[in-house]
PDB file of C-alpha atoms in Angstrom:
ATOM      1  CA  MET A   3     -13.266  -9.096  12.778  1.00  0.00           C
ATOM      2  CA  SER A   4     -14.661  -6.635  15.031  1.00  0.00           C
ATOM      3  CA  ALA A   5     -12.040  -3.539  15.859  1.00  0.00           C
ATOM      4  CA  SER A   6     -11.787  -4.688  19.590  1.00  0.00           C
ATOM      5  CA  SER A   7     -10.118  -7.382  18.689  1.00  0.00           C
ATOM      6  CA  LEU A   8      -6.667  -5.338  17.928  1.00  0.00           C
ATOM      7  CA  ASP A   9      -6.975  -3.869  21.331  1.00  0.00           C
ATOM      8  CA  ALA A  10      -4.564  -6.899  22.862  1.00  0.00           C
ATOM      9  CA  MET A  11      -2.229  -6.148  20.313  1.00  0.00           C
ATOM     10  CA  ILE A  12      -2.172  -2.295  20.329  1.00  0.00           C
ATOM     11  CA  ALA A  13      -1.662  -2.683  23.867  1.00  0.00           C
ATOM     12  CA  GLN A  14       0.952  -5.277  23.954  1.00  0.00           C
ATOM     13  CA  GLN A  15       2.744  -5.380  20.535  1.00  0.00           C
ATOM     14  CA  HIS A  16       2.374  -1.560  19.621  1.00  0.00           C
ATOM     15  CA  ILE A  17       0.944  -2.309  16.561  1.00  0.00           C
ATOM     16  CA  GLY A  18       0.432   1.572  15.053  1.00  0.00           C
ATOM     17  CA  ASN A  19      -1.483   1.099  11.866  1.00  0.00           C
ATOM     18  CA  MET A  20      -4.574  -0.822  10.753  1.00  0.00           C
ATOM     19  CA  PHE A  21      -6.524  -1.433   7.416  1.00  0.00           C
ATOM     20  CA  PHE A  22     -10.087  -2.592   6.846  1.00  0.00           C
ATOM     21  CA  ILE A  23     -10.096  -5.772   4.493  1.00  0.00           C
ATOM     22  CA  GLY A  24     -13.118  -7.901   3.495  1.00  0.00           C
ATOM     23  CA  GLY A  25     -15.280  -5.898   2.498  1.00  0.00           C
ATOM     24  CA  TRP A  26     -17.448  -3.297   5.085  1.00  0.00           C
ATOM     25  CA  ARG A  27     -20.389  -2.136   4.968  1.00  0.00           C
ATOM     26  CA  ASP A  28     -21.823   1.320   5.983  1.00  0.00           C
ATOM     27  CA  ALA A  29     -20.260   4.352   7.072  1.00  0.00           C
ATOM     28  CA  ALA A  30     -21.644   4.145  10.539  1.00  0.00           C
ATOM     29  CA  THR A  31     -20.081   0.759  10.819  1.00  0.00           C
ATOM     30  CA  VAL A  32     -16.727   1.991   9.788  1.00  0.00           C
ATOM     31  CA  ARG A  33     -16.926   4.986  11.769  1.00  0.00           C
ATOM     32  CA  GLN A  34     -17.193   3.218  15.140  1.00  0.00           C
ATOM     33  CA  ALA A  35     -14.393   0.993  13.931  1.00  0.00           C
ATOM     34  CA  THR A  36     -11.783   3.906  13.630  1.00  0.00           C
ATOM     35  CA  ALA A  37     -13.159   5.760  16.392  1.00  0.00           C
ATOM     36  CA  HIS A  38     -12.400   2.467  18.208  1.00  0.00           C
ATOM     37  CA  VAL A  39      -8.744   2.230  17.711  1.00  0.00           C
ATOM     38  CA  GLN A  40      -7.984   5.313  17.745  1.00  0.00           C
ATOM     39  CA  ALA A  41      -9.227   5.692  21.295  1.00  0.00           C
ATOM     40  CA  GLN A  42      -6.794   2.875  22.420  1.00  0.00           C
ATOM     41  CA  VAL A  43      -4.081   5.569  21.557  1.00  0.00           C
ATOM     42  CA  SER A  44      -2.033   6.398  25.032  1.00  0.00           C
ATOM     43  CA  PRO A  45       1.178   7.377  25.916  1.00  0.00           C
ATOM     44  CA  THR A  46       2.079   3.283  26.693  1.00  0.00           C
ATOM     45  CA  SER A  47       0.237   1.868  23.935  1.00  0.00           C
ATOM     46  CA  THR A  48       1.472   4.117  20.810  1.00  0.00           C
ATOM     47  CA  ALA A  49       3.333   7.447  22.551  1.00  0.00           C
ATOM     48  CA  GLY A  50       0.429   9.226  22.074  1.00  0.00           C
ATOM     49  CA  VAL A  51       0.473   8.615  18.273  1.00  0.00           C
ATOM     50  CA  ARG A  52      -2.225   8.144  16.066  1.00  0.00           C
ATOM     51  CA  PHE A  53      -2.857   5.466  13.629  1.00  0.00           C
ATOM     52  CA  LEU A  54      -2.619   5.307  10.281  1.00  0.00           C
ATOM     53  CA  VAL A  55      -6.173   4.018   9.057  1.00  0.00           C
ATOM     54  CA  ALA A  56      -6.208   2.644   5.590  1.00  0.00           C
ATOM     55  CA  ALA A  57      -8.474   1.155   3.357  1.00  0.00           C
ATOM     56  CA  ASP A  58      -8.379  -0.102  -0.759  1.00  0.00           C
ATOM     57  CA  GLN A  59     -10.875   2.417  -2.168  1.00  0.00           C
ATOM     58  CA  GLU A  60      -9.701   2.013  -5.720  1.00  0.00           C
ATOM     59  CA  GLY A  61     -13.348   1.490  -7.606  1.00  0.00           C
ATOM     60  CA  GLY A  62     -14.940  -1.385 -10.106  1.00  0.00           C
ATOM     61  CA  GLN A  63     -14.125  -5.028  -8.295  1.00  0.00           C
ATOM     62  CA  VAL A  64     -11.763  -2.744  -5.634  1.00  0.00           C
ATOM     63  CA  GLN A  65     -13.920  -1.240  -2.888  1.00  0.00           C
ATOM     64  CA  GLN A  66     -13.567  -2.144   0.636  1.00  0.00           C
ATOM     65  CA  LEU A  67     -15.962   0.219   1.839  1.00  0.00           C
ATOM     66  CA  LYS A  68     -19.531   0.205   0.184  1.00  0.00           C
ATOM     67  CA  GLY A  69     -23.206   0.235   1.343  1.00  0.00           C
ATOM     68  CA  ALA A  70     -24.594   3.898   2.918  1.00  0.00           C
ATOM     69  CA  GLY A  71     -21.947   6.772   3.294  1.00  0.00           C
ATOM     70  CA  PHE A  72     -19.998   5.157   0.105  1.00  0.00           C
ATOM     71  CA  THR A  73     -20.770   6.029  -3.107  1.00  0.00           C
ATOM     72  CA  PRO A  74     -20.315   3.095  -5.988  1.00  0.00           C
ATOM     73  CA  LEU A  75     -17.251   3.850  -7.560  1.00  0.00           C
ATOM     74  CA  PRO A  76     -16.057   2.878 -11.658  1.00  0.00           C
ATOM     75  CA  SER A  77     -13.086   1.166 -11.812  1.00  0.00           C
ATOM     76  CA  ALA A  78      -9.618   2.924 -12.227  1.00  0.00           C
ATOM     77  CA  LEU A  79      -9.492   1.838 -16.448  1.00  0.00           C
ATOM     78  CA  GLN A  80     -13.337   3.743 -16.491  1.00  0.00           C
ATOM     79  CA  GLN A  81     -11.845   6.130 -14.667  1.00  0.00           C
ATOM     80  CA  GLY A  82      -8.721   6.767 -17.027  1.00  0.00           C
ATOM     81  CA  SER A  83     -10.972   7.410 -20.076  1.00  0.00           C
ATOM     82  CA  MET A  84     -12.943   9.943 -18.159  1.00  0.00           C
ATOM     83  CA  SER A  85     -12.207  13.872 -18.192  1.00  0.00           C
ATOM     84  CA  ALA A  86      -9.753  15.136 -15.863  1.00  0.00           C
ATOM     85  CA  ALA A  87     -12.151  17.107 -14.427  1.00  0.00           C
ATOM     86  CA  ASP A  88     -14.710  13.900 -13.379  1.00  0.00           C
ATOM     87  CA  ARG A  89     -11.971  12.046 -12.838  1.00  0.00           C
ATOM     88  CA  ALA A  90     -10.571  14.747  -9.880  1.00  0.00           C
ATOM     89  CA  ARG A  91     -14.380  14.747  -8.730  1.00  0.00           C
ATOM     90  CA  ILE A  92     -14.255  10.672  -8.333  1.00  0.00           C
ATOM     91  CA  ALA A  93     -10.962  11.260  -6.421  1.00  0.00           C
ATOM     92  CA  ALA A  94     -12.660  14.197  -4.474  1.00  0.00           C
ATOM     93  CA  THR A  95     -15.711  12.073  -3.746  1.00  0.00           C
ATOM     94  CA  ILE A  96     -13.371   9.102  -2.167  1.00  0.00           C
ATOM     95  CA  ALA A  97     -11.223  12.019  -0.190  1.00  0.00           C
ATOM     96  CA  THR A  98     -14.300  13.233   1.535  1.00  0.00           C
ATOM     97  CA  GLU A  99     -16.038  10.112   1.983  1.00  0.00           C
ATOM     98  CA  LEU A 100     -13.237   8.270   3.692  1.00  0.00           C
ATOM     99  CA  LYS A 101     -12.467  11.148   5.696  1.00  0.00           C
ATOM    100  CA  ALA A 102     -15.819  11.328   6.832  1.00  0.00           C
ATOM    101  CA  VAL A 103     -15.097   7.927   8.383  1.00  0.00           C
ATOM    102  CA  GLY A 104     -11.443   7.992   9.728  1.00  0.00           C
ATOM    103  CA  VAL A 105      -9.505   6.580   7.073  1.00  0.00           C
ATOM    104  CA  ASN A 106      -7.124   8.771   6.084  1.00  0.00           C
ATOM    105  CA  LEU A 107      -4.705   6.745   3.543  1.00  0.00           C
ATOM    106  CA  ASP A 108      -6.135   5.311   0.569  1.00  0.00           C
ATOM    107  CA  LEU A 109      -4.513   2.246  -0.183  1.00  0.00           C
ATOM    108  CA  ALA A 110      -4.223   3.737  -3.995  1.00  0.00           C
ATOM    109  CA  PRO A 111      -3.899   5.374  -6.765  1.00  0.00           C
ATOM    110  CA  VAL A 112      -3.000   1.473  -8.941  1.00  0.00           C
ATOM    111  CA  ALA A 113       0.216   3.127 -10.539  1.00  0.00           C
ATOM    112  CA  ASP A 114       0.540  -0.317 -12.445  1.00  0.00           C
ATOM    113  CA  THR A 115       0.450  -0.298 -16.127  1.00  0.00           C
ATOM    114  CA  VAL A 116      -0.506  -3.621 -18.015  1.00  0.00           C
ATOM    115  CA  PRO A 117       0.373  -3.884 -21.443  1.00  0.00           C
ATOM    116  CA  PRO A 118      -2.588  -3.438 -24.457  1.00  0.00           C
ATOM    117  CA  ASP A 119      -2.105  -6.370 -26.599  1.00  0.00           C
ATOM    118  CA  ASN A 120      -3.577  -8.845 -23.884  1.00  0.00           C
ATOM    119  CA  PRO A 121      -4.831  -6.919 -20.737  1.00  0.00           C
ATOM    120  CA  ARG A 122      -6.904  -9.790 -18.963  1.00  0.00           C
ATOM    121  CA  SER A 123      -4.123 -12.227 -19.122  1.00  0.00           C
ATOM    122  CA  ASN A 124      -2.532  -9.935 -16.353  1.00  0.00           C
ATOM    123  CA  GLU A 125      -4.519 -11.759 -13.444  1.00  0.00           C
ATOM    124  CA  PRO A 126      -3.804  -9.058 -10.571  1.00  0.00           C
ATOM    125  CA  ILE A 127      -4.698  -6.005 -12.388  1.00  0.00           C
ATOM    126  CA  GLY A 128      -5.991  -6.265 -16.507  1.00  0.00           C
ATOM    127  CA  ARG A 129      -8.320  -8.953 -15.337  1.00  0.00           C
ATOM    128  CA  TRP A 130     -10.296  -5.997 -12.839  1.00  0.00           C
ATOM    129  CA  GLY A 131      -9.409  -2.940 -15.406  1.00  0.00           C
ATOM    130  CA  ARG A 132      -7.256  -1.423 -11.974  1.00  0.00           C
ATOM    131  CA  GLN A 133      -5.184   0.194 -14.457  1.00  0.00           C
ATOM    132  CA  TYR A 134      -6.013   3.625 -15.261  1.00  0.00           C
ATOM    133  CA  ALA A 135      -4.368   2.928 -18.900  1.00  0.00           C
ATOM    134  CA  ASN A 136      -2.632   0.676 -20.819  1.00  0.00           C
ATOM    135  CA  ASP A 137      -0.499   3.320 -22.040  1.00  0.00           C
ATOM    136  CA  PRO A 138       1.813   4.548 -18.899  1.00  0.00           C
ATOM    137  CA  THR A 139       1.493   8.224 -20.332  1.00  0.00           C
ATOM    138  CA  LYS A 140      -1.355   8.161 -19.656  1.00  0.00           C
ATOM    139  CA  ALA A 141      -1.382   6.401 -16.833  1.00  0.00           C
ATOM    140  CA  ALA A 142       1.213   9.010 -15.162  1.00  0.00           C
ATOM    141  CA  ALA A 143      -1.466  11.420 -15.962  1.00  0.00           C
ATOM    142  CA  ALA A 144      -4.212  10.169 -14.433  1.00  0.00           C
ATOM    143  CA  VAL A 145      -2.155   9.350 -11.126  1.00  0.00           C
ATOM    144  CA  SER A 146      -0.721  12.452 -10.795  1.00  0.00           C
ATOM    145  CA  GLU A 147      -4.559  13.785 -10.695  1.00  0.00           C
ATOM    146  CA  VAL A 148      -5.742  11.599  -8.434  1.00  0.00           C
ATOM    147  CA  VAL A 149      -2.938  12.056  -5.986  1.00  0.00           C
ATOM    148  CA  ARG A 150      -2.752  15.583  -5.975  1.00  0.00           C
ATOM    149  CA  THR A 151      -6.627  15.865  -5.466  1.00  0.00           C
ATOM    150  CA  MET A 152      -7.038  12.974  -2.486  1.00  0.00           C
ATOM    151  CA  GLN A 153      -3.963  15.067  -0.887  1.00  0.00           C
ATOM    152  CA  ALA A 154      -5.604  18.607  -1.127  1.00  0.00           C
ATOM    153  CA  GLY A 155      -9.043  16.599   0.534  1.00  0.00           C
ATOM    154  CA  GLY A 156      -6.711  15.923   3.010  1.00  0.00           C
ATOM    155  CA  LEU A 157      -6.264  11.755   2.806  1.00  0.00           C
ATOM    156  CA  GLN A 158      -2.973  10.246   2.548  1.00  0.00           C
ATOM    157  CA  THR A 159      -2.599   8.119  -1.210  1.00  0.00           C
ATOM    158  CA  ALA A 160      -0.511   4.781  -2.023  1.00  0.00           C
ATOM    159  CA  LEU A 161       1.002   4.133  -4.970  1.00  0.00           C
ATOM    160  CA  LYS A 162       0.693   1.040  -5.912  1.00  0.00           C
ATOM    161  CA  HIS A 163       2.514  -2.095  -6.479  1.00  0.00           C
ATOM    162  CA  PHE A 164       6.077  -0.759  -7.131  1.00  0.00           C
ATOM    163  CA  PRO A 165       7.617  -1.390  -9.920  1.00  0.00           C
ATOM    164  CA  GLY A 166       4.427  -2.764 -11.039  1.00  0.00           C
ATOM    165  CA  LEU A 167       2.573  -5.668 -11.199  1.00  0.00           C
ATOM    166  CA  GLY A 168       1.626  -5.348 -15.371  1.00  0.00           C
ATOM    167  CA  ARG A 169       3.308  -7.398 -16.831  1.00  0.00           C
ATOM    168  CA  VAL A 170       3.293 -10.622 -14.531  1.00  0.00           C
ATOM    169  CA  THR A 171       0.337 -13.392 -15.128  1.00  0.00           C
ATOM    170  CA  GLY A 172      -0.043 -14.397 -11.826  1.00  0.00           C
ATOM    171  CA  ASN A 173      -1.891 -12.545  -8.690  1.00  0.00           C
ATOM    172  CA  THR A 174       1.040 -12.560  -5.936  1.00  0.00           C
ATOM    173  CA  ASP A 175      -1.579 -12.756  -3.594  1.00  0.00           C
ATOM    174  CA  PHE A 176      -2.834 -16.027  -4.284  1.00  0.00           C
ATOM    175  CA  THR A 177       0.492 -17.845  -6.402  1.00  0.00           C
ATOM    176  CA  SER A 178       4.003 -18.271  -6.643  1.00  0.00           C
ATOM    177  CA  THR A 179       4.193 -18.889 -10.088  1.00  0.00           C
ATOM    178  CA  GLY A 180       3.667 -16.201 -13.290  1.00  0.00           C
ATOM    179  CA  ILE A 181       5.361 -14.040 -10.782  1.00  0.00           C
ATOM    180  CA  VAL A 182       8.387 -13.169 -12.522  1.00  0.00           C
ATOM    181  CA  ASP A 183       8.631  -9.841 -14.733  1.00  0.00           C
ATOM    182  CA  SER A 184      11.445 -10.087 -17.050  1.00  0.00           C
ATOM    183  CA  THR A 185      11.049  -6.875 -18.544  1.00  0.00           C
ATOM    184  CA  THR A 186      10.871  -4.434 -16.681  1.00  0.00           C
ATOM    185  CA  THR A 187      13.848  -2.198 -16.120  1.00  0.00           C
ATOM    186  CA  ALA A 188      14.843   0.567 -13.534  1.00  0.00           C
ATOM    187  CA  ASP A 189      14.697   3.094 -16.718  1.00  0.00           C
ATOM    188  CA  ASP A 190      11.643   1.686 -17.773  1.00  0.00           C
ATOM    189  CA  GLN A 191       8.586   3.979 -19.262  1.00  0.00           C
ATOM    190  CA  TYR A 192       6.579   1.644 -17.005  1.00  0.00           C
ATOM    191  CA  LEU A 193       7.650   3.212 -13.767  1.00  0.00           C
ATOM    192  CA  ASP A 194       6.317   6.898 -15.235  1.00  0.00           C
ATOM    193  CA  PRO A 195       3.150   6.838 -13.319  1.00  0.00           C
ATOM    194  CA  PHE A 196       4.840   5.984 -10.014  1.00  0.00           C
ATOM    195  CA  ALA A 197       7.436   9.309 -10.526  1.00  0.00           C
ATOM    196  CA  ALA A 198       4.588  11.144 -11.638  1.00  0.00           C
ATOM    197  CA  GLY A 199       2.486  10.209  -8.552  1.00  0.00           C
ATOM    198  CA  ILE A 200       5.629  10.631  -6.151  1.00  0.00           C
ATOM    199  CA  ALA A 201       6.414  14.088  -7.495  1.00  0.00           C
ATOM    200  CA  SER A 202       2.545  14.735  -6.817  1.00  0.00           C
ATOM    201  CA  GLY A 203       2.800  14.361  -3.270  1.00  0.00           C
ATOM    202  CA  SER A 204       2.282  11.279  -2.452  1.00  0.00           C
ATOM    203  CA  GLY A 205       3.716  10.183   0.992  1.00  0.00           C
ATOM    204  CA  VAL A 206       3.494   6.252   0.626  1.00  0.00           C
ATOM    205  CA  VAL A 207       4.344   3.520  -1.944  1.00  0.00           C
ATOM    206  CA  MET A 208       3.163   0.085  -1.485  1.00  0.00           C
ATOM    207  CA  MET A 209       5.739  -2.671  -2.714  1.00  0.00           C
ATOM    208  CA  SER A 210       4.936  -5.590  -4.898  1.00  0.00           C
ATOM    209  CA  SER A 211       5.786  -8.825  -4.250  1.00  0.00           C
ATOM    210  CA  ALA A 212       7.004 -10.233  -7.629  1.00  0.00           C
ATOM    211  CA  TYR A 213      10.219 -10.885  -8.863  1.00  0.00           C
ATOM    212  CA  TYR A 214      12.150  -8.292 -11.362  1.00  0.00           C
ATOM    213  CA  SER A 215      14.681 -10.454 -13.131  1.00  0.00           C
ATOM    214  CA  ARG A 216      16.448  -7.400 -15.215  1.00  0.00           C
ATOM    215  CA  MET A 217      16.628  -5.520 -11.420  1.00  0.00           C
ATOM    216  CA  ASP A 218      17.356  -8.054  -9.057  1.00  0.00           C
ATOM    217  CA  PRO A 219      17.098 -11.886 -10.300  1.00  0.00           C
ATOM    218  CA  ALA A 220      17.251 -13.303  -6.516  1.00  0.00           C
ATOM    219  CA  ASN A 221      14.887 -11.068  -4.514  1.00  0.00           C
ATOM    220  CA  GLN A 222      11.010 -10.641  -4.757  1.00  0.00           C
ATOM    221  CA  ALA A 223      10.764  -6.317  -5.097  1.00  0.00           C
ATOM    222  CA  VAL A 224       9.336  -6.339  -1.653  1.00  0.00           C
ATOM    223  CA  TYR A 225      12.890  -7.582  -0.610  1.00  0.00           C
ATOM    224  CA  SER A 226      15.136  -6.168  -2.862  1.00  0.00           C
ATOM    225  CA  PRO A 227      17.809  -3.626  -1.153  1.00  0.00           C
ATOM    226  CA  THR A 228      18.179  -2.680  -4.978  1.00  0.00           C
ATOM    227  CA  ILE A 229      14.522  -1.647  -5.897  1.00  0.00           C
ATOM    228  CA  ILE A 230      13.347  -0.199  -2.881  1.00  0.00           C
ATOM    229  CA  GLY A 231      16.963   1.557  -2.182  1.00  0.00           C
ATOM    230  CA  THR A 232      18.575   1.714  -5.751  1.00  0.00           C
ATOM    231  CA  VAL A 233      15.516   2.110  -8.038  1.00  0.00           C
ATOM    232  CA  LEU A 234      12.638   3.779  -5.459  1.00  0.00           C
ATOM    233  CA  ARG A 235      14.754   5.631  -2.929  1.00  0.00           C
ATOM    234  CA  GLY A 236      17.764   6.525  -4.414  1.00  0.00           C
ATOM    235  CA  LYS A 237      16.726   6.798  -9.056  1.00  0.00           C
ATOM    236  CA  LEU A 238      13.136   8.174  -8.094  1.00  0.00           C
ATOM    237  CA  GLY A 239      14.148  10.302  -5.032  1.00  0.00           C
ATOM    238  CA  PHE A 240      10.740   9.035  -2.773  1.00  0.00           C
ATOM    239  CA  SER A 241      11.943   9.832   0.589  1.00  0.00           C
ATOM    240  CA  GLY A 242       8.330   8.905   1.933  1.00  0.00           C
ATOM    241  CA  VAL A 243       7.163   5.902   3.859  1.00  0.00           C
ATOM    242  CA  VAL A 244       7.628   2.292   1.949  1.00  0.00           C
ATOM    243  CA  VAL A 245       4.670  -0.290   2.893  1.00  0.00           C
ATOM    244  CA  SER A 246       4.551  -4.171   1.774  1.00  0.00           C
ATOM    245  CA  ASP A 247       2.140  -5.711   0.150  1.00  0.00           C
ATOM    246  CA  ASP A 248       0.117  -7.859   1.859  1.00  0.00           C
ATOM    247  CA  LEU A 249       3.201 -10.358   3.591  1.00  0.00           C
ATOM    248  CA  ASN A 250       0.117 -13.493   4.227  1.00  0.00           C
ATOM    249  CA  ALA A 251       0.179 -13.305   0.701  1.00  0.00           C
ATOM    250  CA  VAL A 252       0.864 -16.775  -0.948  1.00  0.00           C
ATOM    251  CA  ALA A 253       3.836 -15.785  -2.706  1.00  0.00           C
ATOM    252  CA  VAL A 254       5.552 -14.880   0.315  1.00  0.00           C
ATOM    253  CA  ARG A 255       4.133 -17.466   2.686  1.00  0.00           C
ATOM    254  CA  GLY A 256       6.616 -19.957   2.430  1.00  0.00           C
ATOM    255  CA  ILE A 257       8.669 -17.777   4.686  1.00  0.00           C
ATOM    256  CA  PRO A 258       8.416 -17.354   8.904  1.00  0.00           C
ATOM    257  CA  ALA A 259       6.323 -14.888  10.027  1.00  0.00           C
ATOM    258  CA  GLY A 260       8.341 -12.515  11.643  1.00  0.00           C
ATOM    259  CA  GLU A 261      11.242 -13.442   8.877  1.00  0.00           C
ATOM    260  CA  ARG A 262       8.862 -11.768   6.434  1.00  0.00           C
ATOM    261  CA  ALA A 263       8.708  -8.603   8.307  1.00  0.00           C
ATOM    262  CA  VAL A 264      12.488  -8.606   9.022  1.00  0.00           C
ATOM    263  CA  ARG A 265      13.304  -9.400   5.626  1.00  0.00           C
ATOM    264  CA  PHE A 266      11.050  -6.472   4.092  1.00  0.00           C
ATOM    265  CA  VAL A 267      12.627  -3.750   6.834  1.00  0.00           C
ATOM    266  CA  ARG A 268      16.325  -4.969   6.129  1.00  0.00           C
ATOM    267  CA  ALA A 269      15.697  -4.191   2.677  1.00  0.00           C
ATOM    268  CA  GLY A 270      14.704  -0.867   3.803  1.00  0.00           C
ATOM    269  CA  GLY A 271      11.028  -1.132   4.168  1.00  0.00           C
ATOM    270  CA  ASP A 272       8.608   0.494   6.519  1.00  0.00           C
ATOM    271  CA  ILE A 273       5.138  -0.877   7.640  1.00  0.00           C
ATOM    272  CA  ALA A 274       5.062  -4.381   7.081  1.00  0.00           C
ATOM    273  CA  LEU A 275       1.372  -5.028   6.497  1.00  0.00           C
ATOM    274  CA  THR A 276      -0.504  -8.088   7.128  1.00  0.00           C
ATOM    275  CA  GLY A 277      -4.352  -9.045   6.439  1.00  0.00           C
ATOM    276  CA  LEU A 278      -3.599 -12.293   8.861  1.00  0.00           C
ATOM    277  CA  ALA A 279      -4.040 -10.130  11.914  1.00  0.00           C
ATOM    278  CA  SER A 280      -2.799 -13.089  14.101  1.00  0.00           C
ATOM    279  CA  ALA A 281       0.587 -12.996  12.344  1.00  0.00           C
ATOM    280  CA  ALA A 282       1.167  -9.345  13.746  1.00  0.00           C
ATOM    281  CA  PRO A 283       2.336  -9.808  17.039  1.00  0.00           C
ATOM    282  CA  MET A 284       4.470 -12.570  15.480  1.00  0.00           C
ATOM    283  CA  MET A 285       5.889  -9.988  13.109  1.00  0.00           C
ATOM    284  CA  ALA A 286       6.620  -7.082  15.845  1.00  0.00           C
ATOM    285  CA  ARG A 287       8.451  -9.231  18.294  1.00  0.00           C
ATOM    286  CA  ALA A 288      10.640 -10.309  15.370  1.00  0.00           C
ATOM    287  CA  LEU A 289      11.198  -6.925  14.459  1.00  0.00           C
ATOM    288  CA  VAL A 290      11.842  -6.204  18.106  1.00  0.00           C
ATOM    289  CA  THR A 291      14.190  -8.896  18.546  1.00  0.00           C
ATOM    290  CA  GLN A 292      16.596  -8.708  15.477  1.00  0.00           C
ATOM    291  CA  ALA A 293      16.454  -4.527  16.646  1.00  0.00           C
ATOM    292  CA  ALA A 294      17.884  -5.606  19.746  1.00  0.00           C
ATOM    293  CA  ASN A 295      20.893  -7.816  18.678  1.00  0.00           C
ATOM    294  CA  ASP A 296      21.749  -6.319  15.242  1.00  0.00           C
ATOM    295  CA  PRO A 297      22.424  -2.467  15.542  1.00  0.00           C
ATOM    296  CA  ALA A 298      22.911  -1.858  11.863  1.00  0.00           C
ATOM    297  CA  PHE A 299      19.248  -2.992  11.725  1.00  0.00           C
ATOM    298  CA  ALA A 300      18.111  -1.123  14.465  1.00  0.00           C
ATOM    299  CA  ALA A 301      19.606   1.715  12.438  1.00  0.00           C
ATOM    300  CA  LYS A 302      16.647   0.974   9.826  1.00  0.00           C
ATOM    301  CA  VAL A 303      14.224   0.224  12.066  1.00  0.00           C
ATOM    302  CA  ASP A 304      15.082   4.012  13.553  1.00  0.00           C
ATOM    303  CA  ALA A 305      14.716   5.559   9.929  1.00  0.00           C
ATOM    304  CA  SER A 306      11.138   3.853   9.251  1.00  0.00           C
ATOM    305  CA  VAL A 307      10.206   5.248  12.249  1.00  0.00           C
ATOM    306  CA  LYS A 308      10.727   8.783  11.075  1.00  0.00           C
ATOM    307  CA  ARG A 309       9.543   8.076   7.574  1.00  0.00           C
ATOM    308  CA  VAL A 310       6.365   6.975   9.437  1.00  0.00           C
ATOM    309  CA  LEU A 311       6.245   9.958  11.725  1.00  0.00           C
ATOM    310  CA  THR A 312       6.719  12.327   9.034  1.00  0.00           C
ATOM    311  CA  VAL A 313       4.121  10.984   7.357  1.00  0.00           C
ATOM    312  CA  LYS A 314       1.303  11.307  10.324  1.00  0.00           C
ATOM    313  CA  THR A 315       2.459  14.317  10.947  1.00  0.00           C
ATOM    314  CA  ARG A 316       1.323  15.406   7.439  1.00  0.00           C
ATOM    315  CA  ALA A 317      -1.931  13.642   8.205  1.00  0.00           C
ATOM    316  CA  GLY A 318      -2.425  15.447  11.748  1.00  0.00           C
ATOM    317  CA  LEU A 319      -1.869  12.225  13.687  1.00  0.00           C
ATOM    318  CA  THR A 320       0.653  13.623  15.901  1.00  0.00           C
ATOM    319  CA  SER A 321       1.335  16.419  18.196  1.00  0.00           C
ATOM    320  CA  CYS A 322       3.950  18.177  15.787  1.00  0.00           C
ATOM    321  CA  SER A 323       3.430  20.101  13.761  1.00  0.00           C
ATOM    322  CA  ALA A 324       3.099  19.676   9.444  1.00  0.00           C
ATOM    323  CA  GLY A 325       5.014  22.988   8.982  1.00  0.00           C
TER     324      GLY A 325
END
């Protein structure tokens, strides 16, 4: 997909953020795409507010931007075994390279912890070495360092996938089975890496699409007021932007596209992310329609807008001062 394919959505549905998916090569190509998208900013399209432009630049198997201008990155598990100084150098390199091409948000670091007994049985994280460690204390230290380094380099970070995908077997991107975590609680040590990343200044947290039966057996985390509101915002004190995992994932695809976005925002989420661009207009229209007919929902949208604008101001994407 070319950057210009988003022009109509930006002008008509006022889409305000974008992310790279599917593997993009070479800094010049990425820089051209980000420049084109930011050029669509206007008083009528985005109220003059620039875009959060994101990429999954974790390392190992998950590195969306490759080729000229992008250093091949070791996996998070490999990074986790390095010294703090070496790990910080990698995080600083990511920040420098992404900022140079107009990407201002890394959908990283992964704050999931996979139990050490059989990590490769964990399809979304452990199989690919996406966790920094198989111990939450060690993972928390690494996550904290990565967040601090990237933020110091002017790159926003997104902790993922709250409250953790380390204890499921199925990958929510591709299946709706094996995605129930019957272990993790609101007081669980496996939440420590998320708490550490929040304390280190991460302005964004991405929600998991799995179920957590000991916190909310009825709702996937991405749709759970308990997990988003009571646990993440309440217990962990997170006041920043909550973004969904891909709302085109198999684990949520049984719900109509517009309703996926509405449920997410109703639960306390802020940015509905979809890897299927054609679903974005449906999601935007559903949010506008629901807000027009439901004052309580409209208030949630207003609160989300303020949180997103706060992070964008911090990233230098609005005309306001971040001070």
